[in-house]
Tab-separated table of C-alpha atoms and ligand atoms in Angstrom:
chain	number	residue	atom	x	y	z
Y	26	UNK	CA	26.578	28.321	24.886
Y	27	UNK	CA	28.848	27.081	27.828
Y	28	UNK	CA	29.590	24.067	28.692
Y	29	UNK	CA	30.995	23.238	32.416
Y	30	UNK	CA	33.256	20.425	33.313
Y	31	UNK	CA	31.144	18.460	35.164
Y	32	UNK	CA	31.964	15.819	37.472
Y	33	UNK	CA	28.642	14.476	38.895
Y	34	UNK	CA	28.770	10.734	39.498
Y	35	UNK	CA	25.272	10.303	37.539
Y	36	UNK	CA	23.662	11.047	35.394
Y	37	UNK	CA	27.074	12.358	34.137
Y	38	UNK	CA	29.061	13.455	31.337
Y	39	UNK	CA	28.066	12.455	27.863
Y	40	UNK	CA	30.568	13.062	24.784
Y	41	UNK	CA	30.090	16.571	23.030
Y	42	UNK	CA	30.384	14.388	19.895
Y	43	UNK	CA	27.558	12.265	21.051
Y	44	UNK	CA	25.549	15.515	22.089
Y	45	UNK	CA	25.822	17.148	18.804
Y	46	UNK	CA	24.723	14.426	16.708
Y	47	UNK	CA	21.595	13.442	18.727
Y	48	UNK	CA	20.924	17.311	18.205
Y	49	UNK	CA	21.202	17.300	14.335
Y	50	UNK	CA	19.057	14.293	14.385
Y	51	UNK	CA	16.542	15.484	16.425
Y	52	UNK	CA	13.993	17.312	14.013
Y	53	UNK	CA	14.359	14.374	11.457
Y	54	UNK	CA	16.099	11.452	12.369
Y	55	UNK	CA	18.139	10.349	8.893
Y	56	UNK	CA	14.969	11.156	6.677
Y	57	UNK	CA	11.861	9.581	8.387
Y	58	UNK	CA	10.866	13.118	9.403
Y	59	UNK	CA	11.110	12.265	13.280
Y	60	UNK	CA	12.736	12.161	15.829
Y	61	UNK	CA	13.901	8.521	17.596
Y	62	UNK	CA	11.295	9.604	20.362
Y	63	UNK	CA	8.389	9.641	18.343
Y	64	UNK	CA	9.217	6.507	16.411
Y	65	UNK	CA	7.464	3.156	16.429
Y	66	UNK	CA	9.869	0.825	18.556
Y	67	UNK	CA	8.546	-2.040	16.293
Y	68	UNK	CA	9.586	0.348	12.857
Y	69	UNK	CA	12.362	-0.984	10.683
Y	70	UNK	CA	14.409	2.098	11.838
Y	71	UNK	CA	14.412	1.438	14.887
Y	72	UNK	CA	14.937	-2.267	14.689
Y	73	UNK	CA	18.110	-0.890	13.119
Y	74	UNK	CA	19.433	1.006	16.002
Y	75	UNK	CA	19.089	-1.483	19.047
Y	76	UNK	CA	20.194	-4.118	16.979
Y	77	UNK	CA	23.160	-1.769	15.742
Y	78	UNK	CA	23.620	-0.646	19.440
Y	79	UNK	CA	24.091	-4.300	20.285
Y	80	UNK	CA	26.567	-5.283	17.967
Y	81	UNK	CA	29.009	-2.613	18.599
Y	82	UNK	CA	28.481	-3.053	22.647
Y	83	UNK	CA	29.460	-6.975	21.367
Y	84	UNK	CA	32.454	-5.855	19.891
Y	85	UNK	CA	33.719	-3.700	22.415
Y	86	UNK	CA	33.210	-6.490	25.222
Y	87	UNK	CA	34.040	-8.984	23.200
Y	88	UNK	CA	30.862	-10.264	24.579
Y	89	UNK	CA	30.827	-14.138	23.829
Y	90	UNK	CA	27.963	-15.832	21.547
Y	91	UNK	CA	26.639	-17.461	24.749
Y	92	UNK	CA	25.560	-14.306	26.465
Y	93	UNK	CA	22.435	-12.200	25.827
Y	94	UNK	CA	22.323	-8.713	26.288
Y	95	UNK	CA	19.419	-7.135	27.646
Y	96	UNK	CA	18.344	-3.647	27.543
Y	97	UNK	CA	15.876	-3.327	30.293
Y	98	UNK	CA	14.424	-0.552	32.750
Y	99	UNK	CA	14.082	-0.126	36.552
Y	100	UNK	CA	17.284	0.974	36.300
Y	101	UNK	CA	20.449	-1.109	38.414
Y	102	UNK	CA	18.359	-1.212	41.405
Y	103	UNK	CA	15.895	-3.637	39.970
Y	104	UNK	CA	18.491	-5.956	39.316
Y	105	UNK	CA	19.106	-5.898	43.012
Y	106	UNK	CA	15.847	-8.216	42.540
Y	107	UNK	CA	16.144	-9.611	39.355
Y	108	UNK	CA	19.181	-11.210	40.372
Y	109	UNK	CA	17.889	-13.152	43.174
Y	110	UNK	CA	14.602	-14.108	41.824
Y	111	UNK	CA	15.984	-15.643	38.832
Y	112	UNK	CA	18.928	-17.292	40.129
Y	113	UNK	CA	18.248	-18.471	43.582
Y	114	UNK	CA	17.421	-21.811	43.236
Y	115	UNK	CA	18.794	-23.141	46.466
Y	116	UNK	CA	17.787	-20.142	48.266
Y	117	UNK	CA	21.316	-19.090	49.300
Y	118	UNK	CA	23.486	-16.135	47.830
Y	119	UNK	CA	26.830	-14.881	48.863
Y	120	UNK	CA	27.407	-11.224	48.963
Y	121	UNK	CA	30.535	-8.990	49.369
Y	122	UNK	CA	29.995	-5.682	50.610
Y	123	UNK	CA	31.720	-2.959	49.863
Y	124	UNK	CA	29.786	0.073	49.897
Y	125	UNK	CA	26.154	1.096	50.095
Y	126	UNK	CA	25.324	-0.079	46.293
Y	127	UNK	CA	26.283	-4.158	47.083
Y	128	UNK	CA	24.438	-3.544	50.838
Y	129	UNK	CA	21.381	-2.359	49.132
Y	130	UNK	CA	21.950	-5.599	46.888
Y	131	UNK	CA	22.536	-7.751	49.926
Y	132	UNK	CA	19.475	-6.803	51.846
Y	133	UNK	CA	17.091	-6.481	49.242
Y	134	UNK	CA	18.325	-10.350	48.528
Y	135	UNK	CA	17.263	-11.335	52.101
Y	136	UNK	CA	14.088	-11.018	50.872
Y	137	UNK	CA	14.313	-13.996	48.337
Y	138	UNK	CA	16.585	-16.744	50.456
Y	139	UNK	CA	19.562	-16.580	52.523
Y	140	UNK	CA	21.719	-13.609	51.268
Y	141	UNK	CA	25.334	-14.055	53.611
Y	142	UNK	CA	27.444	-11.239	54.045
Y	143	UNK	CA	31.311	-13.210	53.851
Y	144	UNK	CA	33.027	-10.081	53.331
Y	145	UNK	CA	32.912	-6.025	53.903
Y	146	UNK	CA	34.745	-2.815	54.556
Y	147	UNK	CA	32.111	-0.849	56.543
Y	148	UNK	CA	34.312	-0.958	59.266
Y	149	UNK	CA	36.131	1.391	57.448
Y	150	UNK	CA	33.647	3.312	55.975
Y	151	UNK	CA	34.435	1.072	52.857
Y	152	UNK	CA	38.231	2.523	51.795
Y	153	UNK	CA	38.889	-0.172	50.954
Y	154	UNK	CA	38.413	-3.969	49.121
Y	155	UNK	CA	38.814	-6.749	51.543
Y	156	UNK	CA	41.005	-9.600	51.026
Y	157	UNK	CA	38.697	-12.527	48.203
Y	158	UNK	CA	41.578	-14.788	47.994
Y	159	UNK	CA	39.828	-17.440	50.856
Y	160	UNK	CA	36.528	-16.325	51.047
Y	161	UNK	CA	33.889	-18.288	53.567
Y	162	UNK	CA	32.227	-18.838	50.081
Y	163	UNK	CA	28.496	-21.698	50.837
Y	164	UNK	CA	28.916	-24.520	49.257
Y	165	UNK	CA	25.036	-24.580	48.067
Y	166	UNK	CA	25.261	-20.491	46.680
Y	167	UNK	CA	23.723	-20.395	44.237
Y	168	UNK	CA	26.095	-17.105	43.337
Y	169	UNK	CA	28.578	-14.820	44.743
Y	170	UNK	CA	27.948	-10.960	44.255
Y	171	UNK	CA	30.137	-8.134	44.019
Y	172	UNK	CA	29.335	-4.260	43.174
Y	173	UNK	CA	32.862	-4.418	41.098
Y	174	UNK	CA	33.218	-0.072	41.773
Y	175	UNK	CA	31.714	0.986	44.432
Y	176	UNK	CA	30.508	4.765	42.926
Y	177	UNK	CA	30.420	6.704	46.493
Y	178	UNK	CA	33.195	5.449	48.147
Y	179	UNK	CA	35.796	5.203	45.442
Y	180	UNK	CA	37.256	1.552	45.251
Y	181	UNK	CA	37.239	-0.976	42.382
Y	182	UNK	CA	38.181	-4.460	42.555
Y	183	UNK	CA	41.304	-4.886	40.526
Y	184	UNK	CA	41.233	-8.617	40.557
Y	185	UNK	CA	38.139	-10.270	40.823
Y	186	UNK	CA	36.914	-12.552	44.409
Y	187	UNK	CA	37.514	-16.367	44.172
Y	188	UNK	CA	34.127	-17.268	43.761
Y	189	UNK	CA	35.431	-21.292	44.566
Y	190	UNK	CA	33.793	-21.834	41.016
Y	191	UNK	CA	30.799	-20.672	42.336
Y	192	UNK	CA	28.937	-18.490	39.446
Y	193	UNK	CA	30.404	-14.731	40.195
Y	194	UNK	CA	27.487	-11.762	39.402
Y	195	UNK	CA	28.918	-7.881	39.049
Y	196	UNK	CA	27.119	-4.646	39.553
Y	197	UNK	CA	29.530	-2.709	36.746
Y	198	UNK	CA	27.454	0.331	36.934
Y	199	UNK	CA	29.985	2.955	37.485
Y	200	UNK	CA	33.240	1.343	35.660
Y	201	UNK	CA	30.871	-0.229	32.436
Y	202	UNK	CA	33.070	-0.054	29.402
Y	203	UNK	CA	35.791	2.027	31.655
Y	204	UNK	CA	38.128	-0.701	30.333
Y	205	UNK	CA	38.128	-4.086	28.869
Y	206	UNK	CA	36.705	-7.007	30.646
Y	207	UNK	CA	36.419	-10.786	30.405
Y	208	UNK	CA	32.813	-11.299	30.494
Y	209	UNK	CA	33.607	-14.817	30.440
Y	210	UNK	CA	34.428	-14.825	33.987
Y	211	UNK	CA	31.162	-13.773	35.105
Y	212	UNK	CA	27.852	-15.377	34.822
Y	213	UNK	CA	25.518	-12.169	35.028
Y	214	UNK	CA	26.873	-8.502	34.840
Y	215	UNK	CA	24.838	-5.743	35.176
Y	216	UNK	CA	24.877	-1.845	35.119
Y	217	UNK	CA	22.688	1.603	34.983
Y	218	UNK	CA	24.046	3.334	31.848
Y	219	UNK	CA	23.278	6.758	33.780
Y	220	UNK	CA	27.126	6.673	35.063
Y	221	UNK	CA	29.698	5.917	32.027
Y	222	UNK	CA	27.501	5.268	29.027
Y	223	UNK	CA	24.381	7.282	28.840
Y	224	UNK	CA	21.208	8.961	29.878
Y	225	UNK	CA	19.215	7.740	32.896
Y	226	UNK	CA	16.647	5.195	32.862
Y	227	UNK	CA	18.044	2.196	31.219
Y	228	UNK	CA	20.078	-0.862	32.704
Y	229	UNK	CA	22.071	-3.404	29.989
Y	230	UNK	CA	22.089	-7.177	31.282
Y	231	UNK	CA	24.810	-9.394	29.858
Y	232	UNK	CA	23.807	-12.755	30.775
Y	233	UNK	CA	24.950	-16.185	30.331
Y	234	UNK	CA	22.270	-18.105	28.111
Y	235	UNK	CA	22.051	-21.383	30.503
Y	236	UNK	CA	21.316	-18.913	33.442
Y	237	UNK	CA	17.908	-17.642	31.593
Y	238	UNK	CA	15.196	-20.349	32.482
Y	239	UNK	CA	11.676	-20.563	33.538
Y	240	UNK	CA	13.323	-22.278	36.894
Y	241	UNK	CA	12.765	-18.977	38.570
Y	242	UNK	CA	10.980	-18.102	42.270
Y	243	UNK	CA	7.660	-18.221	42.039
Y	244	UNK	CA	5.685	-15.346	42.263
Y	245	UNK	CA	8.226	-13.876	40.005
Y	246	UNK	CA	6.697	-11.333	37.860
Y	247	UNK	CA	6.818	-11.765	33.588
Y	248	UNK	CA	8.549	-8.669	33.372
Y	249	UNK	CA	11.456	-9.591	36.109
Y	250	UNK	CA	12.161	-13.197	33.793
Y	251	UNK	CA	15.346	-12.490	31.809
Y	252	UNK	CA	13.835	-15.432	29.950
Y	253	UNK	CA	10.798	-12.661	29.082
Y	254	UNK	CA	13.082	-10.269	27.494
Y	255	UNK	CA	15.833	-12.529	26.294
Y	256	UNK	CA	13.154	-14.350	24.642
Y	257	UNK	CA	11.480	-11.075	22.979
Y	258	UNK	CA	14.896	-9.581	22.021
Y	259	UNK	CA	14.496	-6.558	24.838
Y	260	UNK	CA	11.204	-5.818	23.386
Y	261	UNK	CA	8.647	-7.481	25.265
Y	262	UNK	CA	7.186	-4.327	26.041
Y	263	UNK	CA	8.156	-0.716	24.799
Y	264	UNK	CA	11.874	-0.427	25.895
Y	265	UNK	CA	13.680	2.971	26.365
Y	266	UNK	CA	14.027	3.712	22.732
Y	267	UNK	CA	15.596	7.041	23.081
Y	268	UNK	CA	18.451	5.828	26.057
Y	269	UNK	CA	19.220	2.872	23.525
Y	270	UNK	CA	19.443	5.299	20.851
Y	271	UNK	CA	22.018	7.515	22.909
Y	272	UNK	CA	24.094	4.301	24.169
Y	273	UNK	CA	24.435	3.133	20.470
Y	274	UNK	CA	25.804	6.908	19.557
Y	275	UNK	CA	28.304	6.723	22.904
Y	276	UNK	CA	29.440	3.254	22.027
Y	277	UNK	CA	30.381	4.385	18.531
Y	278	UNK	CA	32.238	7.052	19.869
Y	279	UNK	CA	33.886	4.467	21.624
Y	280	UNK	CA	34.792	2.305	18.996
Y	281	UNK	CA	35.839	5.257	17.179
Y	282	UNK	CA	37.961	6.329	20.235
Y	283	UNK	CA	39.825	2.898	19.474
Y	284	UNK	CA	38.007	0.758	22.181
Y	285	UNK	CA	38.606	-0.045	25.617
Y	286	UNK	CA	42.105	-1.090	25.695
Y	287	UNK	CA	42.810	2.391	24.482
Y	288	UNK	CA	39.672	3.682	26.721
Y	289	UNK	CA	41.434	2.229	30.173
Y	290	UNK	CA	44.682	4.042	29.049
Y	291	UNK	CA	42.869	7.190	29.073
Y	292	UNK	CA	41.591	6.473	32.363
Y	293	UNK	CA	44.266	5.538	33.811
Y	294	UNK	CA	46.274	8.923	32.976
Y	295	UNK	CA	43.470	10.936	33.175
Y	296	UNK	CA	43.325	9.735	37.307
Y	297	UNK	CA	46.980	9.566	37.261
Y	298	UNK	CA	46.910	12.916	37.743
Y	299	UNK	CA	44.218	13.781	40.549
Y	300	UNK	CA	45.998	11.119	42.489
Y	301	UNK	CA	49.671	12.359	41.881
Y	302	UNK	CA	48.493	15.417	42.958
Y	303	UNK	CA	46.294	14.240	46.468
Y	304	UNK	CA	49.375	12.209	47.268
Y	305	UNK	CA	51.850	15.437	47.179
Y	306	UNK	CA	48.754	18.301	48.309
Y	307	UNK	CA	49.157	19.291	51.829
Y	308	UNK	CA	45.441	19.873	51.843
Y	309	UNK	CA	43.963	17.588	50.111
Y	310	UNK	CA	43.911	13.550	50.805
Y	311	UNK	CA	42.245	11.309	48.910
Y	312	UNK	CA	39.961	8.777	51.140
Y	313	UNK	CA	40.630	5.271	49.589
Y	314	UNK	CA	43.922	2.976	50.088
Y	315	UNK	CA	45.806	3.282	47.105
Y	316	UNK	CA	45.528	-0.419	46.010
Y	317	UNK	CA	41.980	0.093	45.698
Y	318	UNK	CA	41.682	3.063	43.693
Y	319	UNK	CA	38.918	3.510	41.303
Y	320	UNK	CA	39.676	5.028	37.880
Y	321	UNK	CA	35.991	6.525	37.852
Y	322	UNK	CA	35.517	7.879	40.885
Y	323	UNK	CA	37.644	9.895	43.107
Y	324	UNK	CA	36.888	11.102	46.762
Y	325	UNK	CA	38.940	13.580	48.487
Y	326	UNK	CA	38.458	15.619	51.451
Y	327	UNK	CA	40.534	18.617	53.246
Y	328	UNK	CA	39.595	17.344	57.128
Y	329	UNK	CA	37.713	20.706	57.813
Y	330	UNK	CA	34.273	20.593	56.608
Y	331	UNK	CA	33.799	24.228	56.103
Y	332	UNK	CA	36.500	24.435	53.986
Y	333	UNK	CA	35.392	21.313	52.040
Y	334	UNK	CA	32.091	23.776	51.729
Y	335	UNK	CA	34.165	26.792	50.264
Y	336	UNK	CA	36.284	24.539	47.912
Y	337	UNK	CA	33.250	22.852	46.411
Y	338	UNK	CA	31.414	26.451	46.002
Y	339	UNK	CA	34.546	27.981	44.704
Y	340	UNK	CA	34.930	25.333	41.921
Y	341	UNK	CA	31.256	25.421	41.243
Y	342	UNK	CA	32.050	29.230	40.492
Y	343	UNK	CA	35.105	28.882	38.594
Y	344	UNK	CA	33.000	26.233	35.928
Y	345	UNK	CA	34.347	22.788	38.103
Y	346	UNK	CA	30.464	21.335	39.093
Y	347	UNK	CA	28.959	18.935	41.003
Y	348	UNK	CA	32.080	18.109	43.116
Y	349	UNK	CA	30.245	17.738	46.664
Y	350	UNK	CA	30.774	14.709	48.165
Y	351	UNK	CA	27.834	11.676	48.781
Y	352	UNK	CA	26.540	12.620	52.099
Y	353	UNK	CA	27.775	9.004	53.650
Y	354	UNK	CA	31.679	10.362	52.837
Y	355	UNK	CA	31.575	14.329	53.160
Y	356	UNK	CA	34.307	15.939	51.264
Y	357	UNK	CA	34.281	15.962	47.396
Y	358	UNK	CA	34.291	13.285	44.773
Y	359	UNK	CA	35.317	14.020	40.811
Y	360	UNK	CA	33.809	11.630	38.772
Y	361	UNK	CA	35.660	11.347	35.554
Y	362	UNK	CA	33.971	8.794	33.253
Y	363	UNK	CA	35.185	8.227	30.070
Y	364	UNK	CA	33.563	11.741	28.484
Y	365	UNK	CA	35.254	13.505	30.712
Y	366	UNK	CA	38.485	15.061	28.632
Y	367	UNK	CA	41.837	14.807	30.130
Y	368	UNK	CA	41.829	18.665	29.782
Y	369	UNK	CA	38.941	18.706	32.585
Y	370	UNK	CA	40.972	16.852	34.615
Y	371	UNK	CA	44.000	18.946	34.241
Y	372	UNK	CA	42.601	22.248	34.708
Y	373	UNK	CA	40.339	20.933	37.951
Y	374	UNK	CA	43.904	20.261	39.339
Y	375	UNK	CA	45.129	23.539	38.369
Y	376	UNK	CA	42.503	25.108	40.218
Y	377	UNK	CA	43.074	22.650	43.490
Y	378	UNK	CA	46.755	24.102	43.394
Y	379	UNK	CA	45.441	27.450	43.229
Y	380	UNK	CA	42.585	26.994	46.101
Y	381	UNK	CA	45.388	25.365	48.050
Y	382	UNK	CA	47.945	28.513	47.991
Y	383	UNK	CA	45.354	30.834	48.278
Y	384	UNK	CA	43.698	28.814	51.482
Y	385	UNK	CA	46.527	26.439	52.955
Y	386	UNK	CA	48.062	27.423	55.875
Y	387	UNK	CA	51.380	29.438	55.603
K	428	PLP	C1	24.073	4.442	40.642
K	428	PLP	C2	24.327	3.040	41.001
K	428	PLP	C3	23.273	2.138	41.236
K	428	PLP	C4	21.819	2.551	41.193
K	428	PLP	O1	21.429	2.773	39.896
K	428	PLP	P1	19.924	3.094	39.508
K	428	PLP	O2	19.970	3.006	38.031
K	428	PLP	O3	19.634	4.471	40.018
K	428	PLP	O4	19.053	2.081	40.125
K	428	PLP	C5	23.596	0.828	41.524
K	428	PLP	N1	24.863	0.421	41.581
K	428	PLP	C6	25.903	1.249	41.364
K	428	PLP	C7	27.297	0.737	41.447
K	428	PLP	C8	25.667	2.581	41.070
K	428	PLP	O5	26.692	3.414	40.852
């Protein structure tokens, strides 16, 4: 067996902890004879494990008693939906766009009301956050929206948009759990576990209770009401037993790690040291303004696309995969969620050295 270091930006990394235990479990999950894919969702056992995962996701956020947390499927882009039919009630929404995720939000909004655009960075191919200190924010939004780190191009919010008390809602997809978070700040956030906390297939909703009503669009289907699964306890229908089963393991390992303070200390030396070493390489630059940085996500590019191509096939060789950039950027982009060890990091730097003396100009 080999395992590569592999930065993809999702489905990603898992812990080798997490791995190995699923594994041992799989013939005979802890004496029923079965695995956690061929159990009843409705069994005691399994009652066990979502309401296990819960707790410990709880603990980590620090998730107040007044939100409910929702495993549900259709993954973060059905949320893109979700959000607007159940929370629209004056028909207006205010969206900040910074990258393709929150303009995929934004337009598929426009379908339910009037979604605004009062802030972007496309005209800088989104390297960057704009200024939320005086946002044009409608005084009858019925929410502002952020995508808090924006997954292709590399940028995170690191203080959140004055919302003018207006109720703020978060894509967290790609920094969930990266570090730890006052959910109190936000009335709905939302993100695909398929980037820092499991496998694909399986969004988590923490919402605040007096958002989840029957006041919803009409037309609205059952199973787009949070009230419909907040009500049935994420079991309305059959949920993704096996991805809640994985995200309880992963947020174990997290607790076990010491939680996210510790978790966001990690992360923060763990980038540390791609971005110490973009800032001094002669031929490689990372693409984002430095305020902005994301701890997640990285995106760097040499300005010569054909040696972008030999860098990313060279690493790809050498056991360093799925470093090609999203098509909108170009370039590369290392991913390094939480499972990724420090050691990946260290020894994908090592090789950039050695790429760069063996290709930079002399
Ligand atoms: C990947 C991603 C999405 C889309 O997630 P799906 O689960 O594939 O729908 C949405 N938002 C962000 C920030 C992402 O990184």
């Amino acid at each position: 067996m080999s395992r590569v270091y592999n930065f993809s930006a999702g489905p990603a990394v898992l812990p080798e902890e997490v791995l190995k235990e699923a594994q041992e479990e799989m013939l005979d999950y802890r004496g029923t004879g079965m695995s956690v894919m061929e159990m009843s969702h409705r069994s005691k056992m399994f009652d066990s494990i979502i309401q296990e995962a819960e707790a410990d996701l709880r603990e980590l956020m620090q998730i107040p008693s007044n939100y409910k947390v929702l495993f549900l499927q259709g993954g973060a882009s059905l949320q893109f939906a979700m959000v607007p039919m159940n929370l629209m009630k004056n028909k207006v929404a205010d969206y900040i766009v910074t990258g393709q995720w929150a303009k995929k939000a934004w337009q598929e909004a426009q379908k339910y009301g009037k979604a605004n655009k009062i802030a972007s960075s496309e005209d800088k191919t989104y390297s960057y956050i704009p200024d939320c200190t005086e946002l044009p924010v409608s005084p009858d939004a019925d929410y502002v929206y952020i995508c808090e780190n924006n997954t292709i191009y590399g940028t995170k919010y690191k203080k959140l948009p004055d919302t003018k008390g207006k109720l703020l809602v978060a894509d967290i997809s790609s920094c969930f759990l990266s570090e730890p978070v006052d959910v109190s700040r936000y009335g709905i956030l939302f993100g695909g576990v398929q980037k820092n906390v499991g496998p694909a297939g399986m969004v988590i909703a923490i919402v605040r209770e007096d958002l989840i009503t029957e006041d919803v669009l009409p037309g609205t289907p059952t199973m787009m009401q949070y009230k419909t699964h907040a009500d049935n306890d994420s079991m309305y229908n059959t949920p993704n037993c096996f991805c809640i089963y994985m995200c309880g393991k992963v947020f174990k390992w997290l607790r076990n790690m010491g939680g996210l303070s510790v978790m966001k200390q990690r992360n923060e030396e763990k980038a540390a040291i791609l971005y110490d070493y973009l800032d001094s390489s002669k031929m490689f630059k990372g693409t984002v303004v430095k305020e902005d940085r994301s701890l997640m996500n990285v995106p760097f590019v040499t300005g010569d696309k054909e040696l972008d191509a030999k860098f990313v096939e060279a690493a790809s060789a050498a056991g360093f995969v799925n470093l090609k950039g999203h098509r909108t950027v170009g370039g590369m982009r290392a991913s390094i969620y939480n499972a990724m060890p420090k050691e990946g990091v260290e020894a994908l730097v090592a090789f950039m050295k050695k790429f760069e003396g063996e290709n930079g100009n002399v």
